[in-house]
Every structure is written in structure tokens, then in C-alpha cells.
């Protein structure tokens, strides 16, 4: 079972610098009741990876790539949804 999010020097604030998305916002997407989750088949050669599409508490729509390590969610990257992804998210909700 998942117990927490894993943030360290390697991934903490990385998305803030690159896409203006805070670590907290990345975590918030996991609590969106309308989130969509997919297996990331392209990037799962070394470990299982997943894609999560959802909304933050302030209604930002995000694409979050993550993996699970030692019962912890490790965010690999996060970015705003592009127009096509935003349309699909909003159409299904």
C-alpha cells in the first residue's frame, strides 16, 4: 500500500523550475476524483511507470508521470495538459 510521496534532491522542485508546477500541486492531482490513470508502456522498460491526468485544487490540469518505489509515489515529471489532452479530460468529466 502507498504511504507517501517521495521527494529528494533529484526530483524536488524540478517541475517548478521547468513548468511552474509545485510539488504540492503534483500531489493534489492524485486526489482529483475525476483523474485518469494509464500505464506508461513506452517508459516502463526498467520499472513500471504510470501517467496521471487530473486537476489540482486550483483547477490546473496536469499530466503527471510517476512510479512507485518502496510504497512511495515518486513523481518523475509534471506539466500542464496540452489543448488536446485538456479537451479529452473535460469531455469525459
PDB file of C-alpha atoms in Angstrom:
ATOM      1  CA  UNK A   1       0.000   0.000   0.000  1.00  0.00           C
ATOM      2  CA  UNK A   2       1.168   3.540  -0.757  1.00  0.00           C
ATOM      3  CA  UNK A   3       2.230   5.515   2.288  1.00  0.00           C
ATOM      4  CA  UNK A   4       3.593   8.830   0.988  1.00  0.00           C
ATOM      5  CA  UNK A   5       5.208  10.815  -1.795  1.00  0.00           C
ATOM      6  CA  UNK A   6       8.979  10.611  -2.272  1.00  0.00           C
ATOM      7  CA  UNK A   7      10.783  13.906  -2.863  1.00  0.00           C
ATOM      8  CA  UNK A   8      14.558  14.220  -2.805  1.00  0.00           C
ATOM      9  CA  UNK A   9      17.212  16.387  -4.420  1.00  0.00           C
ATOM     10  CA  UNK A  10      16.720  14.563  -7.699  1.00  0.00           C
ATOM     11  CA  UNK A  11      13.066  15.428  -8.150  1.00  0.00           C
ATOM     12  CA  UNK A  12      12.101  18.125  -5.641  1.00  0.00           C
ATOM     13  CA  UNK A  13      11.149  21.426  -7.310  1.00  0.00           C
ATOM     14  CA  UNK A  14      12.222  20.134 -10.732  1.00  0.00           C
ATOM     15  CA  UNK A  15       8.760  20.773 -12.161  1.00  0.00           C
ATOM     16  CA  UNK A  16       8.579  24.196 -10.543  1.00  0.00           C
ATOM     17  CA  UNK A  17      11.654  25.367 -12.423  1.00  0.00           C
ATOM     18  CA  UNK A  18      10.652  23.780 -15.706  1.00  0.00           C
ATOM     19  CA  UNK A  19       6.842  24.216 -15.782  1.00  0.00           C
ATOM     20  CA  UNK A  20       5.899  26.428 -12.776  1.00  0.00           C
ATOM     21  CA  UNK A  21       4.226  23.443 -11.067  1.00  0.00           C
ATOM     22  CA  UNK A  22       4.947  22.988  -7.358  1.00  0.00           C
ATOM     23  CA  UNK A  23       5.498  19.640  -5.672  1.00  0.00           C
ATOM     24  CA  UNK A  24       2.251  20.179  -3.754  1.00  0.00           C
ATOM     25  CA  UNK A  25       0.320  20.709  -6.992  1.00  0.00           C
ATOM     26  CA  UNK A  26       1.750  17.452  -8.354  1.00  0.00           C
ATOM     27  CA  UNK A  27       0.430  15.641  -5.281  1.00  0.00           C
ATOM     28  CA  UNK A  28      -3.003  17.284  -5.499  1.00  0.00           C
ATOM     29  CA  UNK A  29      -3.747  15.585  -8.838  1.00  0.00           C
ATOM     30  CA  UNK A  30      -3.804  12.220  -7.064  1.00  0.00           C
ATOM     31  CA  UNK A  31      -6.820  13.415  -5.044  1.00  0.00           C
ATOM     32  CA  UNK A  32      -8.881  14.509  -8.062  1.00  0.00           C
ATOM     33  CA  UNK A  33     -11.975  12.233  -8.105  1.00  0.00           C
ATOM     34  CA  UNK A  34     -12.088  12.586 -11.917  1.00  0.00           C
ATOM     35  CA  UNK A  35      -8.424  11.774 -12.577  1.00  0.00           C
ATOM     36  CA  UNK A  36      -7.463   9.378 -15.343  1.00  0.00           C
ATOM     37  CA  UNK A  37      -4.609   6.908 -14.925  1.00  0.00           C
ATOM     38  CA  UNK A  38      -2.787   4.953 -17.606  1.00  0.00           C
ATOM     39  CA  UNK A  39       0.204   2.617 -17.760  1.00  0.00           C
ATOM     40  CA  UNK A  40       3.158   4.271 -19.475  1.00  0.00           C
ATOM     41  CA  UNK A  41       4.132   1.400 -21.725  1.00  0.00           C
ATOM     42  CA  UNK A  42       6.777   3.412 -23.586  1.00  0.00           C
ATOM     43  CA  UNK A  43       8.846   4.300 -20.493  1.00  0.00           C
ATOM     44  CA  UNK A  44       8.340   1.160 -18.389  1.00  0.00           C
ATOM     45  CA  UNK A  45      11.357  -0.858 -19.524  1.00  0.00           C
ATOM     46  CA  UNK A  46      13.298  -0.522 -16.242  1.00  0.00           C
ATOM     47  CA  UNK A  47      10.371  -0.078 -13.818  1.00  0.00           C
ATOM     48  CA  UNK A  48       6.590   0.247 -14.098  1.00  0.00           C
ATOM     49  CA  UNK A  49       5.597   3.826 -14.831  1.00  0.00           C
ATOM     50  CA  UNK A  50       2.217   5.472 -14.915  1.00  0.00           C
ATOM     51  CA  UNK A  51       0.584   8.591 -16.306  1.00  0.00           C
ATOM     52  CA  UNK A  52      -1.988  10.523 -14.333  1.00  0.00           C
ATOM     53  CA  UNK A  53      -4.143  13.256 -15.819  1.00  0.00           C
ATOM     54  CA  UNK A  54      -6.070  15.368 -13.374  1.00  0.00           C
ATOM     55  CA  UNK A  55      -6.825  18.667 -11.768  1.00  0.00           C
ATOM     56  CA  UNK A  56      -5.225  20.494  -8.851  1.00  0.00           C
ATOM     57  CA  UNK A  57      -7.248  22.174  -6.100  1.00  0.00           C
ATOM     58  CA  UNK A  58      -6.889  25.457  -8.040  1.00  0.00           C
ATOM     59  CA  UNK A  59      -8.202  23.771 -11.226  1.00  0.00           C
ATOM     60  CA  UNK A  60      -4.883  23.478 -13.096  1.00  0.00           C
ATOM     61  CA  UNK A  61      -4.974  20.473 -15.420  1.00  0.00           C
ATOM     62  CA  UNK A  62      -1.770  18.446 -15.205  1.00  0.00           C
ATOM     63  CA  UNK A  63      -0.075  15.489 -16.846  1.00  0.00           C
ATOM     64  CA  UNK A  64       1.957  13.648 -14.189  1.00  0.00           C
ATOM     65  CA  UNK A  65       4.345  10.770 -14.881  1.00  0.00           C
ATOM     66  CA  UNK A  66       5.232   8.686 -11.833  1.00  0.00           C
ATOM     67  CA  UNK A  67       6.411   5.355 -10.499  1.00  0.00           C
ATOM     68  CA  UNK A  68       6.048   3.542  -7.202  1.00  0.00           C
ATOM     69  CA  UNK A  69       9.166   2.738  -5.181  1.00  0.00           C
ATOM     70  CA  UNK A  70       9.124   1.118  -1.755  1.00  0.00           C
ATOM     71  CA  UNK A  71       5.440   2.007  -1.170  1.00  0.00           C
ATOM     72  CA  UNK A  72       6.050   5.626  -2.129  1.00  0.00           C
ATOM     73  CA  UNK A  73       4.877   7.600  -5.138  1.00  0.00           C
ATOM     74  CA  UNK A  74       7.822   9.175  -6.929  1.00  0.00           C
ATOM     75  CA  UNK A  75       6.886  11.914  -9.380  1.00  0.00           C
ATOM     76  CA  UNK A  76       9.074  11.716 -12.473  1.00  0.00           C
ATOM     77  CA  UNK A  77       7.699  14.764 -14.261  1.00  0.00           C
ATOM     78  CA  UNK A  78       4.672  17.013 -14.441  1.00  0.00           C
ATOM     79  CA  UNK A  79       3.477  19.532 -16.980  1.00  0.00           C
ATOM     80  CA  UNK A  80       0.289  21.347 -17.937  1.00  0.00           C
ATOM     81  CA  UNK A  81      -2.038  19.427 -20.236  1.00  0.00           C
ATOM     82  CA  UNK A  82      -1.874  20.400 -23.879  1.00  0.00           C
ATOM     83  CA  UNK A  83      -5.067  21.518 -25.659  1.00  0.00           C
ATOM     84  CA  UNK A  84      -5.952  18.048 -26.936  1.00  0.00           C
ATOM     85  CA  UNK A  85      -5.414  16.446 -23.509  1.00  0.00           C
ATOM     86  CA  UNK A  86      -7.422  19.205 -21.797  1.00  0.00           C
ATOM     87  CA  UNK A  87     -10.292  18.676 -24.212  1.00  0.00           C
ATOM     88  CA  UNK A  88     -10.312  14.907 -23.576  1.00  0.00           C
ATOM     89  CA  UNK A  89     -10.211  15.379 -19.787  1.00  0.00           C
ATOM     90  CA  UNK A  90     -13.047  17.898 -19.807  1.00  0.00           C
ATOM     91  CA  UNK A  91     -15.102  15.875 -22.315  1.00  0.00           C
ATOM     92  CA  UNK A  92     -15.026  12.786 -20.087  1.00  0.00           C
ATOM     93  CA  UNK A  93     -15.943  14.705 -16.915  1.00  0.00           C
TER      94      UNK A  93
END
